[in-house]
Structure formats: structure tokens, C-alpha cells
Amino acid sequence: MLSFGVTALPDPPYTRLVEVLQNGERNGFEYGWTYDSHILWQESYALLPIAATQTEKIKLGHCVTNPGIREPTITASWYATLHDVSNGRAVMGIGRGDSSRRVVGLKPVKVAEFERRLAMIKDLMNGRAVDWNGKELKLEWVRDELPDIPMHVAGYGPRALGVAGRVGDGVIIQLADPQIIQWIMGTARQAAEEAGRDPDALKCIVCAPSHVSDDLAEAREQTRWFPAMVSNHVMDLIERYGENSDEIPSALTDYVKARKFYDYKDHSRVGAKHGEFVTDEICDRFCVLGTPEQITEKLRELEGIGVDQFDIYLMTERADETLAAYGSDVIPQFTTVAA
């Protein structure tokens, strides 16, 4: 059954993030996420525990954090603490680091180091002993009665997706194009199988903006920033694998040929000039747009290819209206089927 999440920016005032997550919970969203980019926005590691004390059911975490901007044992201990504060509602999304690291002059964490750190974080935050820097470490205070914190790994390229398959509990995919989603999950599941893990146990979390409107032209303008944001990761793939590599599907790489620049000051902002190169077709493929009926139809298609969670990137105007429309017109279409 398809579940639903919402991701909101940790923009000031900090009370707004709490408000959005409470609103999501009221409207039937099971997951509440936020970004981790401590220069562009407020420090979300300070805000999520506040949200945890002011919500009751919604699961909380980052979409996504990374293991490089903070010493990774801090990340593990912080997530274990959030799990305690929320009484078992923490969920981790983690990637190699885009805006969080690039804005301060660092590159994403190298893939081999990424995998090493993720394996340690996953064990340490869940109360298992680890060897780290020549020391055996364990968070003795982790509550045994709580479920494990799941770790969902974000990635686009074969090497990062290999990490997701070998270490992660799920894959975070920042686009809603069915063809690309199937390629990404196939790549990650192959790595899981080769590592002796159950490939079918790997969850598929799709994240994209969704604008509810009968004016498709307006909806596209609300979301053109998103494929431009994804293009940062695609440019990294092209740099590593080449422009015409058969390791990466052209459905993912072709659209960035028209890209001219990217300005992190407008990261995830409606109207960002760096999104002007994005075509209507790409908006329609990468996002979930239209009337409640059109949105439900696309989400059924995503559910049909095995997507487990659809997570709205709520960086569009009329955000509260979007949550309300999902709560009244979209989410019930899926929960009633399950019942």
C-alpha cells in the first residue's frame, strides 16, 4: 500500500516547520521530513526534536542528511536521541551531501567512505556495538523495546545505488518518472541480491513536488526548480560516467544539456532562474501535477511499479492547500483500497 510523506524546508520562523508537520499528521501523512543544509536554512537537527514533542504519530527524519558535514558518530547519536524523544518515530534519509557540503566548499562524500560511514551509523544508532577509529563504541542508553531506525539511502548513479542495496533499508529517489524509478530500483536491488540480502525488502521512496491545480501551466511554473535541483546530481553522473555512457539511462541525462548554471541561493525556491531551461515535459515526468484525479492516476502508476512511499516536496506556494487537498481527495483513495 502506498504511504505518504511531506518534506518542508527548515526556513524561519522555526515554528512553521512544526506547523507543517502537525498539519501533515492531521491530513493522514505517515512521514514528515525536512532538508539538512545548515547555511541555507536553519539547523534542522535542532528543530526535529521540537517537532517530535509536538506531534503524536508522524515519523520524522531528514530527506536527506549526510555522513560528512558532521562527525558520523554525532549523526548516529542524534538519530538515536530523536528516536527516544519521539518514542520510536525516527526514520533516516541519507545521501552523499549536495547543498549542505557544496555551499561550504566541500564535495559530496566519496562513495567508498560513504558506505563505510553508513554501515557504522546504522549499527550505532540502533544500539549495536561498532569499531570506529580503533575504538569499540556502543550507545548503551538505546531503548531495546523500540524498533530499529530505518536507513533510506539517496542516490542516482550505479555506485551510490550499490551502497543503498548493500546497506540501506530503502532507496530515496528524487523524481517521479516511472522509467527512471524502475532503473534505479533494479540497480539497487541487484546490489542487494549480490550482497546476499533480500532485494524485495528494499523500500522505494519517491520524492517530488506536487501542485494540485487544474491549471497545468501554473503547476509547472511552481515546480520548474525541482528538475533543475536534480540536475546537480545528474551533472555529477555525467562527469563520472561520461555524457553517452550506457551505464546511465538517457531518460535521466538528456534534459541537462540545456542547463546553463545553478545558484544555491535559490535552492528549492519557486521561480529560481536556474530552472528556466526545464521543459514542460520534464516537469510533467519528474513531478506530480494536476487535479486530484490526475494526481491519483499518476500515483496509482507509481504504486503499480512498486513505489512504497510518495513524499511531497512542499516548496511550492499554497502549501497548506496542497496538504488539505491530499488529505481530503488523494490519500483516502489509497487507504480505502487497503481497507
Short mmCIF file of C-alpha atoms in Angstrom, two decimals:
data_model
loop_
_atom_site.label_atom_id
_atom_site.label_comp_id
_atom_site.label_asym_id
_atom_site.label_seq_id
_atom_site.Cartn_x
_atom_site.Cartn_y
_atom_site.Cartn_z
CA MET A 1 0.00 0.00 0.00
CA LEU A 2 1.29 3.46 -0.91
CA SER A 3 2.07 5.63 2.10
CA PHE A 4 2.57 9.40 2.05
CA GLY A 5 5.22 11.78 3.34
CA VAL A 6 5.80 15.53 3.27
CA THR A 7 9.11 17.39 3.19
CA ALA A 8 9.22 21.04 4.32
CA LEU A 9 12.16 23.43 4.48
CA PRO A 10 13.55 24.46 7.89
CA ASP A 11 13.01 28.12 6.99
CA PRO A 12 12.46 30.66 9.76
CA PRO A 13 10.33 31.04 11.72
CA TYR A 14 11.10 27.61 13.14
CA THR A 15 7.50 27.27 14.25
CA ARG A 16 6.46 26.95 10.59
CA LEU A 17 8.22 23.59 10.16
CA VAL A 18 6.46 22.30 13.29
CA GLU A 19 3.15 23.63 11.97
CA VAL A 20 3.58 21.91 8.58
CA LEU A 21 4.43 18.58 10.20
CA GLN A 22 1.43 18.85 12.52
CA ASN A 23 -0.74 19.70 9.51
CA GLY A 24 0.65 16.70 7.64
CA GLU A 25 -0.17 14.43 10.55
CA ARG A 26 -3.76 15.73 10.65
CA ASN A 27 -4.14 15.09 6.92
CA GLY A 28 -3.03 11.46 7.04
CA PHE A 29 0.64 11.74 6.12
CA GLU A 30 2.69 8.98 7.76
CA TYR A 31 6.10 10.63 7.30
CA GLY A 32 7.38 14.16 7.97
CA TRP A 33 10.76 15.10 6.53
CA THR A 34 12.98 18.15 6.27
CA TYR A 35 16.17 19.22 4.49
CA ASP A 36 19.61 19.31 6.12
CA SER A 37 21.53 22.32 4.81
CA HIS A 38 22.62 24.38 7.77
CA ILE A 39 23.79 27.50 5.90
CA LEU A 40 20.86 27.89 3.51
CA TRP A 41 18.27 27.30 6.24
CA GLN A 42 18.04 26.88 9.99
CA GLU A 43 19.75 23.91 11.65
CA SER A 44 17.21 21.14 11.25
CA TYR A 45 18.94 18.95 13.81
CA ALA A 46 17.71 21.46 16.39
CA LEU A 47 14.16 21.58 15.01
CA LEU A 48 13.10 17.96 14.52
CA PRO A 49 13.18 17.10 18.26
CA ILE A 50 10.86 20.10 18.84
CA ALA A 51 8.51 18.69 16.20
CA ALA A 52 8.72 15.29 17.87
CA THR A 53 7.39 16.73 21.14
CA GLN A 54 4.51 18.46 19.32
CA THR A 55 3.31 15.56 17.15
CA GLU A 56 2.00 12.13 18.04
CA LYS A 57 2.14 9.67 15.15
CA ILE A 58 4.06 11.04 12.18
CA LYS A 59 7.52 9.55 11.60
CA LEU A 60 10.29 12.16 11.44
CA GLY A 61 13.68 12.50 9.78
CA HIS A 62 15.80 14.10 7.08
CA CYS A 63 15.29 13.81 3.36
CA VAL A 64 18.23 13.87 3.40
CA THR A 65 21.13 14.28 5.81
CA ASN A 66 24.70 13.18 5.02
CA PRO A 67 27.56 11.49 6.88
CA GLY A 68 30.15 14.15 6.10
CA ILE A 69 29.17 17.57 7.41
CA ARG A 70 29.07 16.26 10.98
CA GLU A 71 31.29 13.62 12.54
CA PRO A 72 29.26 10.45 11.85
CA THR A 73 29.06 9.25 15.45
CA ILE A 74 27.22 12.51 16.19
CA THR A 75 24.71 11.75 13.45
CA ALA A 76 24.16 8.26 14.89
CA SER A 77 23.75 9.50 18.45
CA TRP A 78 21.43 12.31 17.36
CA TYR A 79 19.14 9.91 15.49
CA ALA A 80 19.06 7.55 18.45
CA THR A 81 18.13 10.52 20.64
CA LEU A 82 15.35 11.60 18.25
CA HIS A 83 14.08 8.02 18.31
CA ASP A 84 13.89 8.18 22.11
CA VAL A 85 12.27 11.65 22.18
CA SER A 86 9.68 10.60 19.58
CA ASN A 87 9.09 7.19 21.16
CA GLY A 88 10.25 5.24 18.11
CA ARG A 89 9.27 7.56 15.25
CA ALA A 90 12.70 8.42 13.80
CA VAL A 91 13.48 7.48 10.18
CA MET A 92 16.70 8.38 8.39
CA GLY A 93 17.18 9.58 4.83
CA ILE A 94 20.85 9.98 3.93
CA GLY A 95 22.89 10.84 0.86
CA ARG A 96 26.43 11.88 -0.05
CA GLY A 97 25.75 15.59 0.54
CA ASP A 98 24.79 18.22 -2.04
CA SER A 99 23.88 21.72 -0.85
CA SER A 100 24.97 21.05 2.75
CA ARG A 101 28.55 20.40 1.61
CA ARG A 102 28.92 22.35 -1.63
CA VAL A 103 27.81 25.63 -0.03
CA VAL A 104 30.73 25.41 2.43
CA GLY A 105 33.23 24.43 -0.26
CA LEU A 106 33.19 20.66 0.12
CA LYS A 107 32.38 17.97 -2.43
CA PRO A 108 29.96 15.09 -1.77
CA VAL A 109 31.43 12.28 0.35
CA LYS A 110 33.33 9.75 -1.76
CA VAL A 111 31.32 6.60 -2.37
CA ALA A 112 33.62 4.14 -0.57
CA GLU A 113 33.77 6.35 2.51
CA PHE A 114 30.01 6.91 2.24
CA GLU A 115 29.41 3.17 2.51
CA ARG A 116 31.84 2.75 5.42
CA ARG A 117 30.18 5.53 7.40
CA LEU A 118 26.64 4.39 6.66
CA ALA A 119 27.34 0.86 7.85
CA MET A 120 28.69 2.24 11.13
CA ILE A 121 25.87 4.77 11.62
CA LYS A 122 23.18 2.15 11.00
CA ASP A 123 24.53 -0.13 13.70
CA LEU A 124 25.47 2.54 16.23
CA MET A 125 22.15 4.44 16.12
CA ASN A 126 20.30 1.15 16.62
CA GLY A 127 22.19 0.18 19.76
CA ARG A 128 24.70 -2.24 18.26
CA ALA A 129 28.41 -2.14 19.01
CA VAL A 130 30.76 -0.80 16.31
CA ASP A 131 34.51 -0.50 15.78
CA TRP A 132 35.36 3.08 14.84
CA ASN A 133 38.76 4.80 14.82
CA GLY A 134 40.19 1.82 16.65
CA LYS A 135 37.61 2.06 19.43
CA GLU A 136 34.65 -0.14 20.25
CA LEU A 137 31.63 2.10 20.70
CA LYS A 138 28.07 1.43 21.77
CA LEU A 139 25.17 3.67 22.75
CA GLU A 140 24.31 1.84 25.94
CA TRP A 141 21.25 4.02 26.53
CA VAL A 142 19.37 2.99 23.36
CA ARG A 143 15.98 1.52 24.34
CA ASP A 144 15.78 -2.13 23.31
CA GLU A 145 11.98 -2.05 23.08
CA LEU A 146 11.98 0.46 20.21
CA PRO A 147 12.07 -0.76 16.59
CA ASP A 148 15.21 -0.17 14.55
CA ILE A 149 15.55 3.20 12.86
CA PRO A 150 15.32 2.52 9.12
CA MET A 151 18.02 3.99 6.90
CA HIS A 152 16.92 5.05 3.42
CA VAL A 153 19.74 5.95 1.03
CA ALA A 154 19.51 8.57 -1.71
CA GLY A 155 21.35 8.06 -4.98
CA TYR A 156 21.20 8.18 -8.77
CA GLY A 157 24.36 6.51 -10.06
CA PRO A 158 25.27 2.81 -10.02
CA ARG A 159 27.92 3.14 -7.30
CA ALA A 160 25.74 5.07 -4.83
CA LEU A 161 22.82 2.76 -5.60
CA GLY A 162 25.10 -0.16 -4.83
CA VAL A 163 25.55 1.30 -1.34
CA ALA A 164 21.78 1.61 -1.00
CA GLY A 165 21.38 -2.05 -1.93
CA ARG A 166 24.11 -3.33 0.37
CA VAL A 167 23.44 -1.14 3.42
CA GLY A 168 20.09 0.62 3.16
CA ASP A 169 16.57 -0.37 4.09
CA GLY A 170 15.24 1.68 1.20
CA VAL A 171 16.13 3.95 -1.70
CA ILE A 172 15.22 7.64 -1.84
CA ILE A 173 14.55 8.74 -5.42
CA GLN A 174 14.16 12.46 -6.09
CA LEU A 175 11.92 12.30 -9.17
CA ALA A 176 8.61 10.71 -10.16
CA ASP A 177 9.45 9.36 -13.62
CA PRO A 178 8.39 5.67 -13.71
CA GLN A 179 11.03 4.62 -16.26
CA ILE A 180 13.91 6.07 -14.24
CA ILE A 181 12.48 4.79 -10.95
CA GLN A 182 12.43 1.24 -12.30
CA TRP A 183 16.04 1.51 -13.47
CA ILE A 184 17.16 2.92 -10.10
CA MET A 185 15.40 0.23 -8.08
CA GLY A 186 16.63 -2.51 -10.39
CA THR A 187 20.21 -1.32 -9.92
CA ALA A 188 19.90 -1.13 -6.13
CA ARG A 189 18.12 -4.48 -5.86
CA GLN A 190 20.77 -6.20 -7.94
CA ALA A 191 23.41 -4.95 -5.48
CA ALA A 192 21.28 -6.16 -2.57
CA GLU A 193 20.95 -9.61 -4.11
CA GLU A 194 24.69 -9.83 -4.81
CA ALA A 195 25.31 -8.97 -1.15
CA GLY A 196 23.06 -11.82 -0.01
CA ARG A 197 20.21 -9.52 1.06
CA ASP A 198 16.56 -9.79 0.10
CA PRO A 199 16.16 -7.40 -2.84
CA ASP A 200 12.39 -7.25 -2.44
CA ALA A 201 12.76 -5.91 1.11
CA LEU A 202 14.31 -2.69 -0.21
CA LYS A 203 11.72 0.09 0.06
CA CYS A 204 11.16 2.61 -2.72
CA ILE A 205 10.60 6.22 -1.56
CA VAL A 206 9.79 8.68 -4.35
CA CYS A 207 10.15 12.39 -3.58
CA ALA A 208 8.88 15.18 -5.83
CA PRO A 209 6.84 18.39 -5.73
CA SER A 210 3.11 18.04 -6.21
CA HIS A 211 0.92 21.02 -7.05
CA VAL A 212 -2.84 20.50 -7.03
CA SER A 213 -4.40 22.67 -9.72
CA ASP A 214 -6.49 22.49 -12.88
CA ASP A 215 -4.03 24.97 -14.43
CA LEU A 216 -1.13 22.80 -15.58
CA ALA A 217 0.86 25.78 -16.84
CA GLU A 218 0.81 27.32 -13.38
CA ALA A 219 1.66 24.00 -11.74
CA ARG A 220 4.72 23.64 -13.97
CA GLU A 221 5.94 27.13 -13.06
CA GLN A 222 5.59 26.19 -9.39
CA THR A 223 7.86 23.17 -9.84
CA ARG A 224 10.42 24.03 -12.56
CA TRP A 225 13.05 24.47 -9.84
CA PHE A 226 12.89 20.76 -9.00
CA PRO A 227 14.33 19.12 -12.15
CA ALA A 228 16.96 21.87 -12.02
CA MET A 229 17.88 20.72 -8.50
CA VAL A 230 18.04 17.10 -9.69
CA SER A 231 20.37 18.25 -12.48
CA ASN A 232 23.12 18.86 -9.90
CA HIS A 233 23.28 15.12 -9.29
CA VAL A 234 22.96 14.33 -12.99
CA MET A 235 25.92 16.59 -13.81
CA ASP A 236 27.98 14.60 -11.28
CA LEU A 237 26.96 11.38 -13.04
CA ILE A 238 27.96 12.76 -16.44
CA GLU A 239 31.32 13.88 -15.04
CA ARG A 240 31.99 10.39 -13.72
CA TYR A 241 30.43 8.12 -16.37
CA GLY A 242 30.52 10.30 -19.49
CA GLU A 243 27.75 12.01 -21.45
CA ASN A 244 26.82 8.96 -23.51
CA SER A 245 27.51 6.18 -21.02
CA ASP A 246 25.37 3.06 -21.33
CA GLU A 247 25.55 2.77 -17.52
CA ILE A 248 23.15 5.69 -17.07
CA PRO A 249 19.76 5.93 -18.86
CA SER A 250 19.44 8.79 -21.33
CA ALA A 251 15.99 9.50 -19.85
CA LEU A 252 17.89 10.86 -16.86
CA THR A 253 20.72 12.71 -18.60
CA ASP A 254 19.37 14.16 -21.84
CA TYR A 255 17.49 17.08 -20.33
CA VAL A 256 20.55 18.65 -18.64
CA LYS A 257 22.17 19.50 -21.99
CA ALA A 258 20.23 22.78 -21.93
CA ARG A 259 21.33 23.66 -18.38
CA LYS A 260 23.35 26.86 -18.05
CA PHE A 261 24.04 27.39 -14.33
CA TYR A 262 22.85 26.68 -10.79
CA ASP A 263 22.64 29.16 -7.90
CA TYR A 264 22.39 27.59 -4.46
CA LYS A 265 20.97 30.83 -3.05
CA ASP A 266 17.75 29.84 -4.86
CA HIS A 267 17.98 26.13 -3.99
CA SER A 268 14.46 24.64 -3.90
CA ARG A 269 12.82 28.02 -4.50
CA VAL A 270 9.84 28.67 -6.79
CA GLY A 271 10.85 30.92 -9.68
CA ALA A 272 14.59 30.16 -9.49
CA LYS A 273 16.20 31.42 -12.70
CA HIS A 274 18.37 28.30 -12.97
CA GLY A 275 15.15 26.36 -13.65
CA GLU A 276 14.29 28.24 -16.83
CA PHE A 277 15.88 25.53 -19.02
CA VAL A 278 13.48 22.86 -17.71
CA THR A 279 10.79 21.94 -20.25
CA ASP A 280 7.11 21.31 -19.57
CA GLU A 281 7.63 17.64 -20.46
CA ILE A 282 10.31 17.24 -17.79
CA CYS A 283 8.11 18.97 -15.20
CA ASP A 284 5.33 16.51 -16.00
CA ARG A 285 7.65 13.49 -15.86
CA PHE A 286 9.57 14.43 -12.71
CA CYS A 287 6.70 15.93 -10.67
CA VAL A 288 3.10 15.01 -9.76
CA LEU A 289 0.85 17.77 -11.08
CA GLY A 290 -2.78 18.50 -11.91
CA THR A 291 -6.22 17.90 -10.49
CA PRO A 292 -6.75 15.41 -7.65
CA GLU A 293 -7.91 12.92 -10.29
CA GLN A 294 -4.77 13.39 -12.43
CA ILE A 295 -2.55 13.17 -9.36
CA THR A 296 -4.27 9.99 -8.17
CA GLU A 297 -3.83 8.45 -11.62
CA LYS A 298 -0.07 9.09 -11.59
CA LEU A 299 0.27 7.85 -8.03
CA ARG A 300 -1.55 4.65 -8.99
CA GLU A 301 1.01 4.20 -11.77
CA LEU A 302 3.83 4.68 -9.25
CA GLU A 303 2.20 2.25 -6.82
CA GLY A 304 1.88 -0.23 -9.68
CA ILE A 305 5.65 -0.28 -10.28
CA GLY A 306 6.36 -0.89 -6.59
CA VAL A 307 6.72 2.58 -5.04
CA ASP A 308 6.15 2.29 -1.27
CA GLN A 309 6.02 5.96 -0.30
CA PHE A 310 5.30 9.19 -2.15
CA ASP A 311 6.85 12.17 -0.41
CA ILE A 312 5.70 15.67 -1.43
CA TYR A 313 8.47 18.27 -1.65
CA LEU A 314 6.33 21.07 -0.27
CA MET A 315 8.39 24.01 -1.58
CA THR A 316 5.55 25.45 -3.62
CA GLU A 317 3.00 28.17 -3.00
CA ARG A 318 -0.29 27.38 -1.23
CA ALA A 319 1.40 24.58 0.69
CA ASP A 320 -1.39 24.23 3.26
CA GLU A 321 -3.92 23.88 0.44
CA THR A 322 -1.82 21.08 -1.06
CA LEU A 323 -1.79 19.16 2.23
CA ALA A 324 -5.54 19.68 2.65
CA ALA A 325 -6.28 18.50 -0.91
CA TYR A 326 -4.20 15.37 -0.37
CA GLY A 327 -5.90 14.76 2.97
CA SER A 328 -9.40 15.06 1.55
CA ASP A 329 -9.11 13.89 -2.07
CA VAL A 330 -5.94 11.83 -2.64
CA ILE A 331 -4.81 9.86 0.41
CA PRO A 332 -8.30 8.39 1.03
CA GLN A 333 -8.21 6.91 -2.48
CA PHE A 334 -5.35 4.69 -1.29
CA THR A 335 -6.29 3.98 2.31
CA THR A 336 -9.81 2.86 1.37
CA VAL A 337 -8.39 0.34 -1.10
CA ALA A 338 -6.27 -1.17 1.66
CA ALA A 339 -9.26 -1.37 3.99
#
